Amino acid sequence: MPKILIVGGGYAGFYTAWKLEKWLRPGEAEVTVVDPLPYMTYQPFLPEVAAGSIEPRHSVVAHRRHLGKTNVITAKVTNVNHAEKTATITPPVGEPYEFAYDIVVVTAGAVSRTFPIPGVADQAIGLKTIEEAVAIRDTVLTNFDKASHLPPGPERDRLLTFVVIGGGFAGIEIFAELRSFASSLLKKYPKISFEDTHFHLIEAMGRIMPEVSLPTSYWVIKNLAERGAEIHLDTQLSSAVDGKVELSTGESFESDLIVWTAGVMANPAIVRHTDLPIEERGRLQVRADLRVGTEDEFIEGAWGAGDVSAVPDLSGGGVGGFCVPNAQHAVRQGKLLAKNIVAVLRGEGPKEYLHKNLGAVAGLGVGYGVFQSGKIAVKGLPAWFAHRGYHGMAMPSWERKIRVVLGWVSNFFLGRDIVSLSAVETPRAVFEEFAARPKPPEAAAAASEKAAPTKARAPRKSAAKPAEKENAEKADAPAEARESVTVAAK
Ligand SMILES: Cc1cc2nc3c(=O)[nH]c(=O)nc-3n(C[C@H](O)[C@H](O)[C@H](O)COP(=O)(O)OP(=O)(O)OC[C@H]3O[C@@H](n4cnc5c(N)ncnc54)[C@H](O)[C@@H]3O)c2cc1C
């Protein structure tokens, strides 16, 4: 039975596996998905997760629950050697091992692309994972809690200043969602006023959201300005050392939250560790039929899709002739890839990928949105409904759709959940603070000698004895002896 290895179970990889499960006949091929995360992340929901509008776990899709016929391996692929048809799998525990395959599907996505600006690597946070979205949400909430104790001044300003770098779709969405989130929190923090909160988005180009028309992008800038969120166009970040944001315009301010959304690049963990061809912009070289290779020649048994790949855009709408990195393409490429693999296994020819952009829809915080398709633009509340309607339906599986939509409905009646769970990063802290520890043997013996009457002193056994066993023994001991133990324990 041919072995199909899918590297990365995000949008493209998840849909490839899901559809292979549907279209492969029993015994036709064995499918394995390898991903360091046990779930696919619905990334368009990350801004709403960061704003407390969607529960983090509702916006991910568990591989083991939804890929019932696929072998799921939760580990990293650290090398793909297609000449030998093996991939190196590095699990979180144990030694790396080689996995032999017949067909490889590379769908390892993209990571945040940064520039060597001082301070960015240490201070900023990306927005590609659910963990980052949760950390952003918790930082906003924790900062509100901290700021509510402080008098007006630089430290309070730093905690209440939120910065986003990059005015693409993801950047504008997180910026607008955080503004909406902060405004909704003000009711619960009487000591913090609207004027105390500061929002800055830094964009190097002269416009935002290239996916929408210029007039629509102006509407977004105006709408955000009216809501107290400033967009700095034609401005670059010069430094973010210690959270001090310095701009090319000479402006500077301190911030405790700098979200970096200024672009993505093909996953270096894969494209730098494979003998498959990589094009000049660092992406896997893929043909329109999603086989790896050039127009003239394909590499047998190697396929690619999604953000990690440069897939020719046959609709003519792409950037530089290639599909832009978005979920619209990743999902459709994943589905076609599964169909093409099945076709090739059955001795038929693969089809070429052709998808005309449907348009773009963005959520800009509760009650605000924009939708653009060709010359048609919808703004404000109707676009916000369109955003929720589209993404609610696009979430894979009814099980997930229901959770997300019910969450929105309950938020409508009950409000957002506004607790920071930042303490999960140190889950043992409270237990550890109050946990009794055994005294060093000498100190315990000395204390016991001092406290207990000579007659009743129980002979001490090994100090290394587990506390539970010792306590059980003491319960059987005479009262005086028990007392000596209590003192020693203190
Ligand atoms: C905030 C945000 C909002 C967005 N909004 C939209 C939107 O509204 N509309 C839209 O069309 N697109 C949107 N996108 C873009 C869209 O989410 C991506 O284009 C899409 O996720 C790409 O799918 P993919 O399968 O190529 O990569 P991913 O979905 O990123 O999946 C890649 C997978 O590979 C795994 N992986 C990484 N390294 C390894 C390794 N070494 N070995 C094995 N597996 C590995 C990852 O864990 C991940 O699961 C948004 C993105 C972001 C970040």
Coordinates of C-alpha atoms and ligand atoms in Angstrom, one line a residue:
M1 CA 0.0 0.0 0.0
P2 CA 1.5 3.4 -0.9
K3 CA 2.4 5.6 2.0
I4 CA 1.4 9.2 1.8
L5 CA 3.1 11.6 4.2
I6 CA 1.6 15.0 4.8
V7 CA 4.0 17.5 6.4
G8 CA 1.9 20.0 8.3
G9 CA -1.8 19.6 9.4
G10 CA -2.8 23.3 9.0
Y11 CA -5.3 24.5 6.4
A12 CA -3.9 22.8 3.3
G13 CA -2.6 19.7 5.1
F14 CA -5.8 19.2 7.1
Y15 CA -8.0 19.5 4.1
T16 CA -5.8 17.2 2.0
A17 CA -6.0 14.5 4.7
W18 CA -9.7 15.0 5.3
K19 CA -10.5 14.6 1.6
L20 CA -8.2 11.7 1.2
E21 CA -10.1 9.9 3.9
K22 CA -13.2 10.5 1.8
W23 CA -11.9 9.7 -1.6
L24 CA -9.4 6.9 -1.1
R25 CA -10.8 3.3 -1.3
P26 CA -10.0 1.0 1.7
G27 CA -6.5 -0.3 1.2
E28 CA -5.7 2.1 -1.6
A29 CA -3.1 4.1 0.4
E30 CA -2.0 4.8 4.0
V31 CA -2.1 8.5 5.1
T32 CA 0.0 10.0 7.8
V33 CA -0.1 13.6 9.0
V34 CA 2.8 15.0 11.0
D35 CA 2.5 18.3 12.8
P36 CA 4.1 19.6 16.0
L37 CA 0.6 20.8 17.1
P38 CA -2.3 18.3 17.7
Y39 CA -4.7 20.6 15.9
M40 CA -5.3 22.8 12.8
T41 CA -5.6 26.5 13.7
Y42 CA -8.4 28.5 12.1
Q43 CA -6.1 31.6 11.8
P44 CA -8.8 34.1 10.6
F45 CA -10.3 33.8 14.1
L46 CA -7.0 34.7 15.9
P47 CA -7.9 38.5 16.2
E48 CA -11.3 37.6 17.8
V49 CA -9.6 35.1 20.1
A50 CA -7.2 37.9 21.2
A51 CA -10.2 40.2 21.8
G52 CA -12.1 37.7 23.9
S53 CA -14.9 37.1 21.4
I54 CA -14.0 33.5 20.6
E55 CA -12.9 30.8 23.0
P56 CA -9.3 29.7 22.0
R57 CA -10.1 26.0 21.9
H58 CA -13.1 26.6 19.7
S59 CA -11.0 28.0 16.9
V60 CA -8.8 24.9 16.6
V61 CA -9.7 21.6 15.0
A62 CA -8.3 18.5 16.8
H63 CA -6.5 16.2 14.3
R64 CA -7.3 13.0 16.2
R65 CA -11.0 13.8 16.5
H66 CA -11.5 14.8 12.9
L67 CA -9.0 12.7 11.0
G68 CA -10.2 9.3 12.1
K69 CA -8.7 7.2 9.3
T70 CA -5.3 9.1 9.2
N71 CA -2.2 8.2 11.3
V72 CA -1.6 11.3 13.3
I73 CA 2.0 12.0 14.5
T74 CA 2.4 15.0 16.8
A75 CA 6.0 15.9 16.1
K76 CA 8.1 18.1 13.8
V77 CA 9.4 17.1 10.4
T78 CA 13.0 18.3 10.4
N79 CA 14.2 17.1 7.0
V80 CA 12.7 15.8 3.8
N81 CA 15.1 13.8 1.7
H82 CA 13.1 13.1 -1.4
A83 CA 16.0 11.4 -3.2
E84 CA 15.7 8.6 -0.6
K85 CA 12.0 9.2 0.0
T86 CA 12.4 9.6 3.7
A87 CA 11.5 12.3 6.2
T88 CA 13.1 12.9 9.6
I89 CA 10.6 13.1 12.3
T90 CA 11.6 14.7 15.6
P91 CA 9.2 14.0 18.4
P92 CA 9.0 16.1 21.6
V93 CA 10.6 13.2 23.5
G94 CA 12.9 10.5 22.3
E95 CA 15.2 10.4 19.4
P96 CA 14.5 11.6 15.8
Y97 CA 13.8 8.8 13.4
E98 CA 13.4 8.3 9.6
F99 CA 10.0 7.8 8.1
A100 CA 9.9 6.1 4.7
Y101 CA 7.1 7.3 2.3
D102 CA 6.1 7.0 -1.3
I103 CA 4.3 10.3 -1.7
V104 CA 5.1 13.5 0.2
V105 CA 2.7 16.4 0.6
V106 CA 4.5 19.6 1.9
T107 CA 2.0 21.9 3.6
A108 CA 4.1 23.3 6.4
G109 CA 2.7 26.9 6.0
A110 CA 4.5 30.1 6.9
V111 CA 5.9 31.9 9.9
S112 CA 6.1 35.6 10.8
R113 CA 8.7 37.4 8.6
T114 CA 10.6 40.0 10.6
F115 CA 13.4 42.4 9.8
P116 CA 16.5 42.9 12.0
I117 CA 15.1 45.9 13.8
P118 CA 16.6 46.3 17.3
G119 CA 14.3 45.0 20.0
V120 CA 11.7 43.3 17.8
A121 CA 12.9 39.7 18.4
D122 CA 12.9 40.3 22.2
Q123 CA 9.8 42.5 22.6
A124 CA 7.3 41.8 19.9
I125 CA 4.8 39.0 19.5
G126 CA 3.5 37.5 16.3
L127 CA -0.1 36.5 15.5
K128 CA 0.1 33.1 13.7
T129 CA -0.8 30.7 16.6
I130 CA -3.5 30.3 19.1
E131 CA -0.9 30.6 21.9
E132 CA 0.1 34.1 20.6
A133 CA -3.6 35.2 20.4
V134 CA -4.2 34.0 24.0
A135 CA -1.1 35.7 25.3
I136 CA -2.2 39.0 23.6
R137 CA -5.7 38.7 25.2
D138 CA -4.1 38.1 28.6
T139 CA -1.6 40.9 28.3
V140 CA -4.4 43.4 27.5
L141 CA -6.4 42.2 30.5
T142 CA -3.5 42.0 32.9
N143 CA -2.3 45.5 31.9
F144 CA -5.8 46.9 32.6
D145 CA -5.6 45.2 36.0
K146 CA -2.2 46.7 36.7
A147 CA -2.9 50.1 35.3
S148 CA -6.0 50.5 37.5
H149 CA -3.7 50.7 40.5
L150 CA -1.4 53.3 39.1
P151 CA -1.7 57.1 39.1
P152 CA -1.4 58.9 35.7
G153 CA 2.2 58.7 34.5
P154 CA 4.7 56.9 32.2
E155 CA 4.2 53.4 33.6
R156 CA 0.4 53.6 33.3
D157 CA 0.8 55.0 29.8
R158 CA 3.1 52.1 28.9
L159 CA 0.7 49.5 30.1
L160 CA -2.2 51.1 28.2
T161 CA -0.4 51.7 24.9
F162 CA -1.0 49.0 22.3
V163 CA 1.0 48.8 19.1
V164 CA 0.6 46.8 15.9
I165 CA 3.2 46.7 13.2
G166 CA 1.9 46.0 9.7
G167 CA -1.3 47.3 8.0
G168 CA -2.2 44.2 6.1
F169 CA -5.4 42.3 6.7
A170 CA -4.2 40.5 9.8
G171 CA -2.7 43.7 11.3
I172 CA -5.8 45.8 10.8
E173 CA -8.1 43.1 12.1
I174 CA -6.1 42.6 15.4
F175 CA -5.7 46.3 15.8
A176 CA -9.4 47.0 15.4
E177 CA -10.4 44.0 17.5
L178 CA -8.1 45.1 20.4
R179 CA -9.6 48.6 20.2
S180 CA -13.1 47.2 20.5
F181 CA -12.0 44.9 23.3
A182 CA -10.3 47.7 25.3
S183 CA -13.4 50.0 24.8
S184 CA -15.6 47.2 26.2
L185 CA -13.4 46.8 29.2
L186 CA -13.7 50.4 30.3
K187 CA -17.1 49.8 31.9
K188 CA -15.5 47.3 34.2
Y189 CA -12.5 49.6 35.1
P190 CA -13.9 52.9 36.4
K191 CA -10.4 54.2 37.1
I192 CA -9.4 53.9 33.4
S193 CA -10.9 56.4 30.9
F194 CA -11.1 56.1 27.1
E195 CA -8.4 58.8 26.8
D196 CA -6.0 56.7 28.9
T197 CA -5.9 54.0 26.2
H198 CA -3.6 54.5 23.2
F199 CA -3.6 52.5 20.0
H200 CA -1.0 52.9 17.2
L201 CA -0.6 50.9 14.0
I202 CA 2.6 51.4 12.1
E203 CA 2.5 50.8 8.3
A204 CA 5.6 51.4 6.0
M205 CA 3.5 51.9 2.9
G206 CA 1.2 54.7 2.0
R207 CA -1.9 52.6 2.4
I208 CA -3.4 49.7 4.3
M209 CA -5.2 46.5 3.3
P210 CA -4.1 46.0 -0.3
E211 CA -6.9 43.5 -0.8
V212 CA -9.6 46.2 -0.6
S213 CA -10.0 49.3 -2.8
L214 CA -8.3 52.6 -1.8
P215 CA -11.6 54.3 -0.9
T216 CA -12.5 51.3 1.3
S217 CA -9.1 51.5 3.0
Y218 CA -9.6 55.2 3.7
W219 CA -13.0 54.4 5.3
V220 CA -11.2 51.9 7.6
I221 CA -8.6 54.5 8.6
K222 CA -11.3 57.1 9.3
N223 CA -13.4 54.6 11.2
L224 CA -10.5 53.6 13.4
A225 CA -9.5 57.2 14.0
E226 CA -13.0 58.0 15.2
R227 CA -12.8 55.0 17.6
G228 CA -9.5 56.3 19.1
A229 CA -7.0 54.2 17.1
E230 CA -4.3 55.9 15.1
I231 CA -2.8 54.6 11.9
H232 CA 0.7 55.9 11.0
L233 CA 1.2 55.5 7.2
D234 CA 4.5 55.8 5.4
T235 CA 6.1 55.2 8.8
Q236 CA 8.7 52.5 9.8
L237 CA 9.6 51.1 13.1
S238 CA 13.2 52.0 13.9
S239 CA 13.6 50.4 17.3
A240 CA 11.6 48.6 20.0
V241 CA 14.4 48.1 22.5
D242 CA 12.9 47.5 26.0
G243 CA 9.5 48.3 24.6
K244 CA 10.4 51.8 23.6
V245 CA 8.9 52.2 20.2
E246 CA 10.8 54.6 18.0
L247 CA 9.4 55.6 14.6
S248 CA 11.1 56.9 11.4
T249 CA 9.0 60.1 11.9
G250 CA 10.9 60.8 15.1
E251 CA 7.9 60.0 17.3
S252 CA 8.4 57.6 20.2
F253 CA 6.3 56.0 23.0
E254 CA 6.6 53.1 25.3
S255 CA 4.4 50.0 25.0
D256 CA 4.1 46.7 26.8
L257 CA 2.4 45.0 23.8
I258 CA 3.8 45.2 20.3
V259 CA 2.1 42.8 17.8
W260 CA 4.1 42.1 14.7
T261 CA 2.0 41.3 11.6
A262 CA 4.2 42.7 8.8
G263 CA 4.4 39.7 6.6
V264 CA 5.0 36.0 6.4
M265 CA 7.6 33.7 4.9
A266 CA 7.6 30.1 3.8
N267 CA 8.3 27.8 6.8
P268 CA 12.2 27.8 7.1
A269 CA 12.1 24.6 9.1
I270 CA 11.1 22.8 5.9
V271 CA 12.3 24.8 2.9
R272 CA 15.9 25.0 4.4
H273 CA 16.0 21.3 5.1
T274 CA 14.9 19.5 1.9
D275 CA 16.3 18.5 -1.5
L276 CA 13.1 19.6 -3.1
P277 CA 13.4 22.7 -5.4
I278 CA 13.0 26.1 -3.7
E279 CA 12.3 29.2 -5.9
E280 CA 14.0 32.6 -5.5
R281 CA 11.6 33.9 -2.8
G282 CA 12.2 30.9 -0.6
R283 CA 9.0 28.9 -1.4
L284 CA 8.6 25.4 -2.5
Q285 CA 8.5 25.4 -6.3
V286 CA 5.1 24.0 -7.3
R287 CA 3.3 23.6 -10.6
A288 CA -0.3 24.5 -11.3
D289 CA -1.3 20.8 -10.8
L290 CA 0.3 21.1 -7.3
R291 CA 3.1 18.7 -8.1
V292 CA 6.5 20.0 -7.0
G293 CA 8.6 21.0 -10.0
T294 CA 8.6 23.4 -13.0
E295 CA 6.2 23.8 -15.8
D296 CA 8.4 21.5 -17.9
E297 CA 9.2 18.8 -15.4
F298 CA 7.6 17.5 -12.2
I299 CA 9.2 15.6 -9.4
E300 CA 7.5 12.2 -9.0
G301 CA 5.8 11.7 -5.6
A302 CA 6.2 15.2 -4.3
W303 CA 3.3 17.7 -3.9
G304 CA 2.9 21.1 -2.2
A305 CA 0.2 23.6 -1.4
G306 CA -0.6 26.6 0.9
D307 CA 1.6 29.3 2.2
V308 CA 4.8 27.2 2.0
S309 CA 4.5 26.9 -1.8
A310 CA 4.7 29.2 -4.8
V311 CA 1.6 28.0 -6.7
P312 CA 1.0 29.7 -10.1
D313 CA -2.2 31.7 -10.1
L314 CA -3.9 30.8 -13.4
S315 CA -6.7 33.3 -12.8
G316 CA -4.2 36.1 -13.4
G317 CA -5.0 37.8 -10.1
G318 CA -1.9 36.8 -8.1
V319 CA 1.1 38.7 -7.0
G320 CA 4.0 38.1 -9.4
G321 CA 1.9 35.4 -11.0
F322 CA 1.5 33.3 -7.8
C323 CA -1.3 32.7 -5.4
V324 CA -1.2 35.0 -2.4
P325 CA -0.8 33.3 0.9
N326 CA -4.4 33.0 2.2
A327 CA -6.8 30.5 3.5
Q328 CA -9.1 30.8 0.4
H329 CA -6.3 29.3 -1.6
A330 CA -4.9 26.9 1.0
V331 CA -8.3 25.2 1.5
R332 CA -9.1 24.8 -2.2
Q333 CA -5.5 23.6 -3.0
G334 CA -5.8 21.1 -0.2
K335 CA -9.0 19.7 -1.6
L336 CA -7.7 19.6 -5.2
L337 CA -4.4 18.0 -4.0
A338 CA -6.3 15.1 -2.4
K339 CA -8.3 14.7 -5.7
N340 CA -5.1 14.8 -7.8
I341 CA -3.3 12.3 -5.6
V342 CA -6.2 9.9 -5.9
A343 CA -6.3 10.4 -9.7
V344 CA -2.6 9.7 -10.1
L345 CA -2.8 6.6 -7.9
R346 CA -5.6 5.4 -10.3
G347 CA -3.5 6.2 -13.4
E348 CA -5.4 9.3 -14.3
G349 CA -4.1 12.8 -14.9
P350 CA -4.1 15.6 -12.2
K351 CA -6.1 18.8 -12.7
E352 CA -4.6 22.3 -12.6
Y353 CA -5.5 24.7 -9.7
L354 CA -7.7 27.6 -10.8
H355 CA -9.5 29.8 -8.3
K356 CA -10.7 33.3 -8.9
N357 CA -10.5 35.4 -5.7
L358 CA -13.9 35.7 -4.1
G359 CA -13.1 39.0 -2.4
A360 CA -12.1 39.9 1.1
V361 CA -14.0 40.3 4.3
A362 CA -12.6 41.6 7.6
G363 CA -13.9 41.9 11.1
L364 CA -13.0 45.2 12.8
G365 CA -14.4 44.6 16.2
V366 CA -17.9 44.0 17.4
G367 CA -20.3 45.7 15.0
Y368 CA -17.7 46.9 12.4
G369 CA -16.4 45.2 9.3
V370 CA -15.5 45.7 5.6
F371 CA -16.2 43.5 2.6
Q372 CA -14.9 44.0 -0.9
S373 CA -15.5 41.9 -4.0
G374 CA -14.5 43.6 -7.2
K375 CA -16.0 47.1 -7.2
I376 CA -18.6 46.1 -4.5
A377 CA -17.8 47.4 -1.1
V378 CA -19.8 46.9 2.1
K379 CA -18.8 48.7 5.3
G380 CA -19.9 48.7 8.9
L381 CA -22.5 46.5 10.5
P382 CA -23.6 44.5 7.4
A383 CA -20.0 43.7 6.6
W384 CA -19.5 42.6 10.2
F385 CA -22.4 40.2 9.8
A386 CA -20.9 39.0 6.5
H387 CA -17.6 38.3 8.2
R388 CA -19.2 36.3 11.0
G389 CA -21.5 34.5 8.5
Y390 CA -18.7 33.6 6.1
H391 CA -16.2 32.4 8.8
G392 CA -18.8 30.7 10.9
M393 CA -19.7 28.5 7.8
A394 CA -16.0 28.2 6.7
M395 CA -14.9 26.6 9.9
P396 CA -14.3 22.9 9.2
S397 CA -16.8 20.4 10.6
W398 CA -20.2 21.0 12.2
E399 CA -18.8 20.2 15.6
R400 CA -16.6 23.3 15.4
K401 CA -19.1 25.5 13.6
I402 CA -21.6 24.9 16.4
R403 CA -19.1 25.7 19.2
V404 CA -18.0 29.0 17.5
V405 CA -21.5 30.2 16.7
L406 CA -23.0 29.3 20.1
G407 CA -20.0 31.2 21.6
W408 CA -21.0 34.3 19.6
V409 CA -24.7 33.9 20.6
S410 CA -23.8 33.6 24.3
N411 CA -21.5 36.6 24.1
F412 CA -24.3 38.6 22.6
F413 CA -26.5 37.9 25.7
L414 CA -23.8 37.5 28.4
G415 CA -20.9 39.7 27.2
R416 CA -17.3 38.7 26.6
D417 CA -15.4 36.7 29.1
I418 CA -12.9 39.1 30.5
V419 CA -10.6 37.1 32.7
S420 CA -6.9 36.9 32.1
L421 CA -5.5 33.4 32.4
S422 CA -1.9 34.5 32.3
A423 CA -1.4 32.5 35.6
V424 CA -1.5 29.3 33.5
E425 CA 2.1 30.1 32.6
T426 CA 3.1 29.4 36.2
P427 CA 0.4 26.9 37.2
R428 CA 2.4 25.5 40.2
A429 CA 3.1 28.9 41.8
V430 CA 0.4 29.0 44.4
F431 CA 0.8 25.3 45.3
E432 CA 4.5 25.7 45.6
E433 CA 4.2 28.8 47.7
F434 CA 2.3 27.0 50.5
A435 CA 3.5 23.5 50.0
A436 CA 5.3 21.9 53.1
R437 CA 8.8 20.8 52.4
P438 CA 10.8 18.3 54.4
K439 CA 13.4 20.0 56.6
P440 CA 17.0 19.1 56.1
P441 CA 17.7 16.0 58.2
E442 CA 19.9 17.7 60.8
A443 CA 17.5 20.6 61.4
A444 CA 14.5 18.2 61.7
A445 CA 16.3 16.0 64.2
A446 CA 17.4 19.0 66.3
A447 CA 13.9 20.4 66.3
S448 CA 12.4 17.1 67.3
E449 CA 15.0 16.6 70.1
K450 CA 14.3 20.0 71.5
A451 CA 10.5 19.7 71.4
A452 CA 9.8 16.1 72.5
P453 CA 10.0 14.8 76.1
T454 CA 13.0 12.4 76.4
K455 CA 10.7 9.5 77.4
A456 CA 8.4 9.7 74.5
R457 CA 10.9 10.6 71.8
A458 CA 10.2 8.3 68.8
P459 CA 13.4 7.0 67.1
R460 CA 13.8 8.9 63.8
K461 CA 14.0 6.8 60.8
S462 CA 15.3 7.8 57.4
A463 CA 14.7 11.6 56.8
A464 CA 14.3 10.8 53.1
K465 CA 11.2 8.7 53.9
P466 CA 8.2 10.0 51.9
A467 CA 6.1 12.4 54.0
E468 CA 2.8 10.5 53.4
K469 CA 4.3 7.2 54.7
E470 CA 5.8 9.0 57.7
N471 CA 2.5 10.7 58.6
A472 CA 0.7 7.4 58.3
E473 CA 3.2 5.8 60.8
K474 CA 2.7 8.7 63.1
A475 CA -1.0 8.3 63.2
D476 CA -0.4 4.9 64.8
A477 CA 2.2 6.2 67.2
P478 CA 1.4 7.3 70.8
A479 CA 0.1 10.9 71.3
E480 CA 3.4 12.3 72.7
A481 CA 5.3 10.9 69.8
R482 CA 2.8 12.5 67.3
E483 CA 3.3 15.8 69.0
S484 CA 7.0 15.6 68.5
V485 CA 6.4 15.0 64.8
T486 CA 4.1 18.0 64.4
V487 CA 6.8 20.3 65.9
A488 CA 9.4 18.8 63.7
A489 CA 7.3 19.3 60.6
K490 CA 6.8 22.9 61.6
Ligands
LIG1 C1 -4.4 36.6 12.0 C2 -4.6 36.0 10.6 C3 -5.8 36.2 10.0 C4 -6.0 35.6 8.7 N1 -7.2 35.9 8.1 C5 -7.5 35.3 6.9 C6 -8.7 35.5 6.2 O1 -9.6 36.2 6.7 N2 -8.9 35.0 5.0 C7 -7.9 34.2 4.4 O2 -8.2 33.7 3.3 N3 -6.8 33.9 5.0 C8 -6.5 34.5 6.2 N4 -5.3 34.3 6.9 C9 -4.3 33.5 6.2 C10 -4.5 32.0 6.3 O3 -4.8 31.6 7.7 C11 -3.2 31.2 5.9 O4 -3.0 31.6 4.6 C12 -3.5 29.7 5.9 O5 -3.5 29.3 7.3 C13 -2.4 29.0 5.2 O6 -2.6 27.6 5.3 P1 -1.4 26.6 5.3 O7 -2.0 25.2 5.4 O8 -0.5 26.9 4.2 O9 -0.5 26.9 6.6 P2 -1.0 26.8 8.1 O10 -2.5 26.8 8.2 O11 -0.2 27.8 8.8 O12 -0.5 25.3 8.5 C14 0.8 24.9 8.6 C15 1.0 23.8 9.5 O13 2.3 23.3 9.5 C16 2.7 22.9 10.7 N5 4.2 22.9 10.8 C17 5.0 23.9 11.1 N6 6.3 23.4 11.1 C18 6.2 22.1 10.9 C19 7.2 21.1 10.8 N7 8.5 21.3 11.0 N8 6.8 19.8 10.6 C20 5.5 19.5 10.4 N9 4.5 20.5 10.5 C21 4.9 21.7 10.7 C22 2.1 24.0 11.6 O14 2.0 23.6 13.0 C23 0.7 24.2 11.0 O15 -0.2 23.4 11.6 C24 -5.0 34.8 8.1 C25 -3.9 34.6 8.8 C26 -3.6 35.2 10.0 C27 -2.3 34.9 10.7

